mmCIF file of C-alpha atoms in Angstrom:
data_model
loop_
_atom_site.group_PDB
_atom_site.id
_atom_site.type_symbol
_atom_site.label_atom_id
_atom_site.label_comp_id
_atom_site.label_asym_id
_atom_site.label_seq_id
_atom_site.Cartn_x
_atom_site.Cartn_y
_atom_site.Cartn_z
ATOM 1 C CA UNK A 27 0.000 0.000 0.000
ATOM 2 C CA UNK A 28 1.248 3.857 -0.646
ATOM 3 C CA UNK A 29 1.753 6.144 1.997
ATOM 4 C CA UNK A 30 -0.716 8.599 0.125
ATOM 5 C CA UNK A 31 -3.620 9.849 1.434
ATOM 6 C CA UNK A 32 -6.012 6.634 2.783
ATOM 7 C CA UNK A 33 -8.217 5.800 0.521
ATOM 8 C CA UNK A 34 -11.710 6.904 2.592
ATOM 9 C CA UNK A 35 -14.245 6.366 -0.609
ATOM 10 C CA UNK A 36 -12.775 2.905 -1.097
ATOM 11 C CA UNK A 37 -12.802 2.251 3.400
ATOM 12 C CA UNK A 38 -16.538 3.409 3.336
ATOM 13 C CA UNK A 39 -17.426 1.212 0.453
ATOM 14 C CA UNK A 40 -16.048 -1.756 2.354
ATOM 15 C CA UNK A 41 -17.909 -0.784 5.160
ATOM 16 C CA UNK A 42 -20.906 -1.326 3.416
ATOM 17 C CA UNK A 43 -20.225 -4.594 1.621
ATOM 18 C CA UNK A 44 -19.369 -6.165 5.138
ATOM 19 C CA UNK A 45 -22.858 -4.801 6.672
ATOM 20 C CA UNK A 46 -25.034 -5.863 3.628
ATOM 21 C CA UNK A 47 -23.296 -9.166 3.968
ATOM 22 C CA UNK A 48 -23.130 -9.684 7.788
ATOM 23 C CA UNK A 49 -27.012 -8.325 7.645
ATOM 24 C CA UNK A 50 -28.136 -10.936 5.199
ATOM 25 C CA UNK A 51 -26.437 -13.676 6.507
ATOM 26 C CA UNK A 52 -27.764 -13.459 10.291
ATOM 27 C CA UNK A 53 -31.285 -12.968 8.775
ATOM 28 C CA UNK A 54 -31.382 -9.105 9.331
ATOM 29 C CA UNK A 55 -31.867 -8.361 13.411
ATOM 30 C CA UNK A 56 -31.727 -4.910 14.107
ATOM 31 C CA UNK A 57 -30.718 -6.218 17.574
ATOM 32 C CA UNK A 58 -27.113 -7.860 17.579
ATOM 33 C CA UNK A 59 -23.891 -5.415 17.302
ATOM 34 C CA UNK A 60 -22.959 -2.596 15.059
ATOM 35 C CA UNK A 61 -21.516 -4.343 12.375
ATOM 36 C CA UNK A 62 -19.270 -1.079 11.686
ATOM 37 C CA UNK A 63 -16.936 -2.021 14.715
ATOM 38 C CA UNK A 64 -15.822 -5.487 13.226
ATOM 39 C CA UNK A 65 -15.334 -4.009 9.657
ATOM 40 C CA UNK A 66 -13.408 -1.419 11.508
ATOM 41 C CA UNK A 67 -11.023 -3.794 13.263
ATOM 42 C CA UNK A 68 -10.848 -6.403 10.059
ATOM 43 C CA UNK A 69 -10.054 -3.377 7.994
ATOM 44 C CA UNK A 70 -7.325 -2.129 10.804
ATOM 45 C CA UNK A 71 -5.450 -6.017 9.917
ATOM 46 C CA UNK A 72 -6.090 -5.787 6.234
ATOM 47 C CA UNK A 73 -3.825 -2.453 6.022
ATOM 48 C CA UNK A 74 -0.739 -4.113 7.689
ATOM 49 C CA UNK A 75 2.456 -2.552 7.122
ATOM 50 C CA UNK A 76 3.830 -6.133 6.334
ATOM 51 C CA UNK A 77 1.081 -6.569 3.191
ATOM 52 C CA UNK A 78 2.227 -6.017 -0.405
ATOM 53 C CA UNK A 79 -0.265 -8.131 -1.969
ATOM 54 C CA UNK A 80 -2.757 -9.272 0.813
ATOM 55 C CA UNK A 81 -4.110 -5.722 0.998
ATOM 56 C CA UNK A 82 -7.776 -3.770 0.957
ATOM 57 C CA UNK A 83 -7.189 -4.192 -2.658
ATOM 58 C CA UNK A 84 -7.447 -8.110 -2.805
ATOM 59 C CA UNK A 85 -9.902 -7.834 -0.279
ATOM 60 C CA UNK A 86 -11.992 -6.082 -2.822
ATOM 61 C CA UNK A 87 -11.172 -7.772 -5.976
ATOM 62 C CA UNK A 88 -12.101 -10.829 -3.686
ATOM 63 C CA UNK A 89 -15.223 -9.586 -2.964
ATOM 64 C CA UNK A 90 -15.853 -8.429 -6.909
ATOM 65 C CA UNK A 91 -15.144 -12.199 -8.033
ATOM 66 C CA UNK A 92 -17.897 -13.477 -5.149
ATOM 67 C CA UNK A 93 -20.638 -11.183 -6.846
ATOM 68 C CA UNK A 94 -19.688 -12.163 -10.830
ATOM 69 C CA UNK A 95 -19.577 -16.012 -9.051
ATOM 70 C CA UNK A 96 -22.679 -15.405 -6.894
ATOM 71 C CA UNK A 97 -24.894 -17.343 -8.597
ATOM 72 C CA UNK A 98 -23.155 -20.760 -8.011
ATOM 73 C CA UNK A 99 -22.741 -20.464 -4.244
ATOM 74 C CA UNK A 100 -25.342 -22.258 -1.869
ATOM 75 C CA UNK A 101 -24.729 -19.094 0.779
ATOM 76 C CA UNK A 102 -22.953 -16.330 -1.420
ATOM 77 C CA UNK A 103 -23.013 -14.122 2.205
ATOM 78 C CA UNK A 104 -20.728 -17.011 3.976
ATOM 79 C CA UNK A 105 -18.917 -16.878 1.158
ATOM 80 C CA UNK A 106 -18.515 -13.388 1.242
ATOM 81 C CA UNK A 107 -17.573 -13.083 5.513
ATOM 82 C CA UNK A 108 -14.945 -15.977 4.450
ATOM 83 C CA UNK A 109 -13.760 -13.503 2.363
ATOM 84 C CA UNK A 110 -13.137 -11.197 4.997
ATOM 85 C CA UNK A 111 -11.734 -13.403 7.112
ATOM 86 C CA UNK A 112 -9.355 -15.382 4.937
ATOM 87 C CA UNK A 113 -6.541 -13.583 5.378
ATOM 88 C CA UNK A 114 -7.252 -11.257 7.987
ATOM 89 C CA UNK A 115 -4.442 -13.014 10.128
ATOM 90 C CA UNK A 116 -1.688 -12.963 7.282
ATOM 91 C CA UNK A 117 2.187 -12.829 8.721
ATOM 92 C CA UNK A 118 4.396 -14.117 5.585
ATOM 93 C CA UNK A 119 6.732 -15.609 8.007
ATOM 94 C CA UNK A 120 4.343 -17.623 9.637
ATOM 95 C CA UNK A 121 2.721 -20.789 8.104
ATOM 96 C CA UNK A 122 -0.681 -21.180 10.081
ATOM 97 C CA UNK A 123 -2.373 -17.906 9.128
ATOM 98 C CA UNK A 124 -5.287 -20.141 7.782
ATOM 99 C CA UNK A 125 -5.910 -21.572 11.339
ATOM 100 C CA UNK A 126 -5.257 -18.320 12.765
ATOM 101 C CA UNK A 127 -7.779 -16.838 10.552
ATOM 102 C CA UNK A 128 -10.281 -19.084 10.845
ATOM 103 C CA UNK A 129 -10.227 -19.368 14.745
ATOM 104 C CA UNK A 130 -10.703 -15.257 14.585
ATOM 105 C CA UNK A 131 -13.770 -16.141 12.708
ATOM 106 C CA UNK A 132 -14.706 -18.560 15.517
ATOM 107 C CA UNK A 133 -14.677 -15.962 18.073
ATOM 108 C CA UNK A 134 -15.987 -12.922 16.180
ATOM 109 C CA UNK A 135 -18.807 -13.898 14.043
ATOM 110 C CA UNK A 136 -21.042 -15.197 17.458
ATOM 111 C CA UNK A 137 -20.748 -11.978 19.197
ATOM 112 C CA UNK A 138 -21.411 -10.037 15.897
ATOM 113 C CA UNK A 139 -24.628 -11.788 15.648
ATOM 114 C CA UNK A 140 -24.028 -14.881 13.498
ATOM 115 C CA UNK A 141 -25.714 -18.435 14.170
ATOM 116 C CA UNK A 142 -23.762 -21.132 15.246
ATOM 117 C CA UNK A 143 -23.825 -22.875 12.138
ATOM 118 C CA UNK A 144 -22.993 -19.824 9.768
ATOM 119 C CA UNK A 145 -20.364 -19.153 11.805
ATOM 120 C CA UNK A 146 -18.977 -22.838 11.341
ATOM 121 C CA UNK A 147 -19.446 -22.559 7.511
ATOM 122 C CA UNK A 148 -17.361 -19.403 7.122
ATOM 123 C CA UNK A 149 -14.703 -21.242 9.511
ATOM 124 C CA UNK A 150 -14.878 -24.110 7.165
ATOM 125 C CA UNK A 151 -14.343 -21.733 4.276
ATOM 126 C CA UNK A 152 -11.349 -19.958 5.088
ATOM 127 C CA UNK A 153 -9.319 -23.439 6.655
ATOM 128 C CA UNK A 154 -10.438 -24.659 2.743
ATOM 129 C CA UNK A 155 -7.819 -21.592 1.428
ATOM 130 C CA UNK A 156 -5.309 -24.242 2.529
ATOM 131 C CA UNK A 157 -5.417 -26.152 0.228
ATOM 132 C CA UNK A 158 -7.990 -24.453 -2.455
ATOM 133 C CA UNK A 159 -9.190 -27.880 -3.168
ATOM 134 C CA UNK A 160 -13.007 -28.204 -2.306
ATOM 135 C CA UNK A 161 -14.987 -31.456 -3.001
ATOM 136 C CA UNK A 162 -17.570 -31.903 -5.758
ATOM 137 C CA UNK A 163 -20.473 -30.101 -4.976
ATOM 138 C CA UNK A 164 -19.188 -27.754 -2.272
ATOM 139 C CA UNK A 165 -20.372 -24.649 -4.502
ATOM 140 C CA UNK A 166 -19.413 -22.543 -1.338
ATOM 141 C CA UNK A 167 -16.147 -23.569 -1.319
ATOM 142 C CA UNK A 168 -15.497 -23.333 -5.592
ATOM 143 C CA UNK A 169 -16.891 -20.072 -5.222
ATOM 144 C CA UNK A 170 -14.563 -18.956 -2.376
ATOM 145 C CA UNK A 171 -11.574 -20.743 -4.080
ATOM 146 C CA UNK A 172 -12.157 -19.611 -7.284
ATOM 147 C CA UNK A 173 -12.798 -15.940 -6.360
ATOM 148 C CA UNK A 174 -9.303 -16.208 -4.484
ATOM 149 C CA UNK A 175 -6.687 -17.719 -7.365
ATOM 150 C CA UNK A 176 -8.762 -15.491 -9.822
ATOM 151 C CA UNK A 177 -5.890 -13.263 -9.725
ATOM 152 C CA UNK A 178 -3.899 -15.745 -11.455
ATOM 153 C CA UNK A 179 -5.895 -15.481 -14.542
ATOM 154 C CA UNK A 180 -5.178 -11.293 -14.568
ATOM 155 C CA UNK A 181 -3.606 -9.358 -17.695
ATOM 156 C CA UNK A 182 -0.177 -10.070 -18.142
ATOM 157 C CA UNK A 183 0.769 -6.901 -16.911
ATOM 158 C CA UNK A 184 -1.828 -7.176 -13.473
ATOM 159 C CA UNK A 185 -0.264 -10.673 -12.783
ATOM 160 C CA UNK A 186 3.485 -9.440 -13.197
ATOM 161 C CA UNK A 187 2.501 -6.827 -10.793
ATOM 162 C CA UNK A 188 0.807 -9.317 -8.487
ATOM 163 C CA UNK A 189 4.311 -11.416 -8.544
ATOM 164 C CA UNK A 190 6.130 -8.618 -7.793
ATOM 165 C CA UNK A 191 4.008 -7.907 -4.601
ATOM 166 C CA UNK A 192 4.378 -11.714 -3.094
ATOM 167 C CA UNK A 193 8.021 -10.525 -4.124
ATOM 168 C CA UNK A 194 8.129 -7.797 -1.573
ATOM 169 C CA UNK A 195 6.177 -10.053 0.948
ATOM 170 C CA UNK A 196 8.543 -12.603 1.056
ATOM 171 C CA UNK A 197 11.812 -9.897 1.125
ATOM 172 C CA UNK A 198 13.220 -11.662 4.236
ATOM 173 C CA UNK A 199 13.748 -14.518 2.256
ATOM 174 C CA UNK A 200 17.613 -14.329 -0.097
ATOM 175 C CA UNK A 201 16.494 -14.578 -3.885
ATOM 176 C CA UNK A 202 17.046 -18.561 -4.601
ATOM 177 C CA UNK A 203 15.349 -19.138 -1.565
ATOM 178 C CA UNK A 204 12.547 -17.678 -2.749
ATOM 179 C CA UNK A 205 12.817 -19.001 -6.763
ATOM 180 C CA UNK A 206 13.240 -22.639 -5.555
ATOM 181 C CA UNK A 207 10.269 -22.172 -3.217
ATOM 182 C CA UNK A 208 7.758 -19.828 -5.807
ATOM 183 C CA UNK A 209 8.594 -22.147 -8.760
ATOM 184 C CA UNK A 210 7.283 -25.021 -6.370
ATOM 185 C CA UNK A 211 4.218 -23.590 -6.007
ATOM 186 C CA UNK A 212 4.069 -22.591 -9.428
ATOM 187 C CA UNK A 213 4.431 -26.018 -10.492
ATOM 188 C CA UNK A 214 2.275 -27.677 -7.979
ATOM 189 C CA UNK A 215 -0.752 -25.412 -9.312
ATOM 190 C CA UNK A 216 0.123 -26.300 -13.195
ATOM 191 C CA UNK A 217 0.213 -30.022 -12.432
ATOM 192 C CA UNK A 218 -3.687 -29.513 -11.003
ATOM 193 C CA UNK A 219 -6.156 -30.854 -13.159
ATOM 194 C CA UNK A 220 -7.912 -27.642 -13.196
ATOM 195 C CA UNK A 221 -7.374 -24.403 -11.356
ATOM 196 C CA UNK A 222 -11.333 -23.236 -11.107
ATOM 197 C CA UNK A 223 -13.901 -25.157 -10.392
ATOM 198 C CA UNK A 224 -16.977 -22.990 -11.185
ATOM 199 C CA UNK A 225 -18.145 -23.016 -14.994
ATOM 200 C CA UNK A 226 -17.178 -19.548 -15.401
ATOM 201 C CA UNK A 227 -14.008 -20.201 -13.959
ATOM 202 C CA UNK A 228 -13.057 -22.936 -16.007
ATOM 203 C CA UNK A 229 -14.146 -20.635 -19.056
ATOM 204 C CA UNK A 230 -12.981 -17.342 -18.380
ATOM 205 C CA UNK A 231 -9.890 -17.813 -16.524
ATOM 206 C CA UNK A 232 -8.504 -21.003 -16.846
ATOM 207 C CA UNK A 233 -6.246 -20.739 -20.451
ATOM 208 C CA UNK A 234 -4.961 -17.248 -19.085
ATOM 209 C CA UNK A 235 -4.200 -18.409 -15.499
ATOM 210 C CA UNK A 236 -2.044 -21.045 -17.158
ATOM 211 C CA UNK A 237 -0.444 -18.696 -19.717
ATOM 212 C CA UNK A 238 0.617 -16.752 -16.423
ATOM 213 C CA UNK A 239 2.140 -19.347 -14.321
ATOM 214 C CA UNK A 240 3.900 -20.687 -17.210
ATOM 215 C CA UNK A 241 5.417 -17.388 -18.397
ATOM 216 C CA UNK A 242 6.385 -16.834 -14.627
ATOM 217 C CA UNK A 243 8.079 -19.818 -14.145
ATOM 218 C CA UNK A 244 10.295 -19.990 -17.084
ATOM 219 C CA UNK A 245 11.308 -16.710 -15.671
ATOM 220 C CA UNK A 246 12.149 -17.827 -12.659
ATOM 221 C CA UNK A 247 13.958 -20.943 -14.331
ATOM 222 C CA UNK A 248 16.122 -19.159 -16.562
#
């Protein structure tokens, strides 16, 4: 993130999206919480100092791919509170910020108001950005997964940017470190039998997302 001027239109509009969504999913009672409060403080961890890529800005793009992928998801508001959650604990050095995550979901969504089983489904959701591998028929999860890797499937010139960012992320770690260990991952996700699992996943972004993890891996092969 810049150290311009914070970007208030963009906070505000965030704001909203998480009350519409935490609204809608605990059926509309005008009597738990505020919901403003536990954008607020989800906001607060989303503009890190340590986040390059894992910003505001993924949180909304996130968000954008849950409303074009709406349609598919059995609870598109879960889906959209896992989004909030998913990386809201997100330390680059540390390897259980899925748990960590998840387990903030666990203790927030209750006292904002949530049922017992929402509030396990969104858990459910954000341990499943593990792995990004949901079971046939978990349209919750293909949505949330999909939405989440979509940036993979970005211009050539967004996804370079995008590389760059997990780049800066990862700056503790000395550069062949870091190739071995990206080109790993790159290759683990290419060997997948498919990337999305939603139909306009596998349409719209699949061939690109591929293009993209090729090109960046015979860079960092050279």
């Amino acid at each position: 993130m810049s150290d311009s001027a914070p970007d208030t239109s963009g906070t505000s509009a965030l704001r909203g999206r998480w009350r519409e969504a935490l609204l809608a999913a605990r059926g509309g009672t005008g009597l738990a919480p505020d919901p403003e409060p536990y954008a607020d403080a989800l906001l607060a961890r989303w503009a890190e100092p340590q986040r390059r890529y894992h910003t505001t800005a993924h949180l909304t793009q996130v968000l954008d791919r849950v409303d074009t992928l709406a349609g598919h998801a059995a609870d598109p508001d879960l889906v959209r509170l896992a989004v909030w959650f998913h990386d809201a604990v997100y330390r680059p050095d540390r390897s259980e910020n899925e748990e960590r995550s998840a387990a903030l979901a666990e203790r927030a969504l209750p006292e904002a108001g949530l049922p017992d089983g929402a509030t396990a489904e969104v858990a459910r959701l954000v341990r499943l950005t593990v792995t990004h591998d949901p079971a046939d028929g978990d349209t919750n999860g293909e949505v949330l997964c999909d939405a989440d890797l979509a940036i993979l499937a970005a211009s050539p010139k967004e996804y370079a940017a995008y590389a760059a960012q997990v780049r800066e992320e990862y700056g503790f770690v000395p550069d062949d470190a870091f190739r071995e260990g990206r080109a790993a991952v790159l290759r683990q996700l290419l060997e997948l039998p498919r990337l999305f699992r939603t139909p306009h996943g596998a349409a719209e972004w699949e061939p690109r997302a591929r293009q993209n993890l090729t090109t960046e891996l015979e860079l960092l092969t050279r």
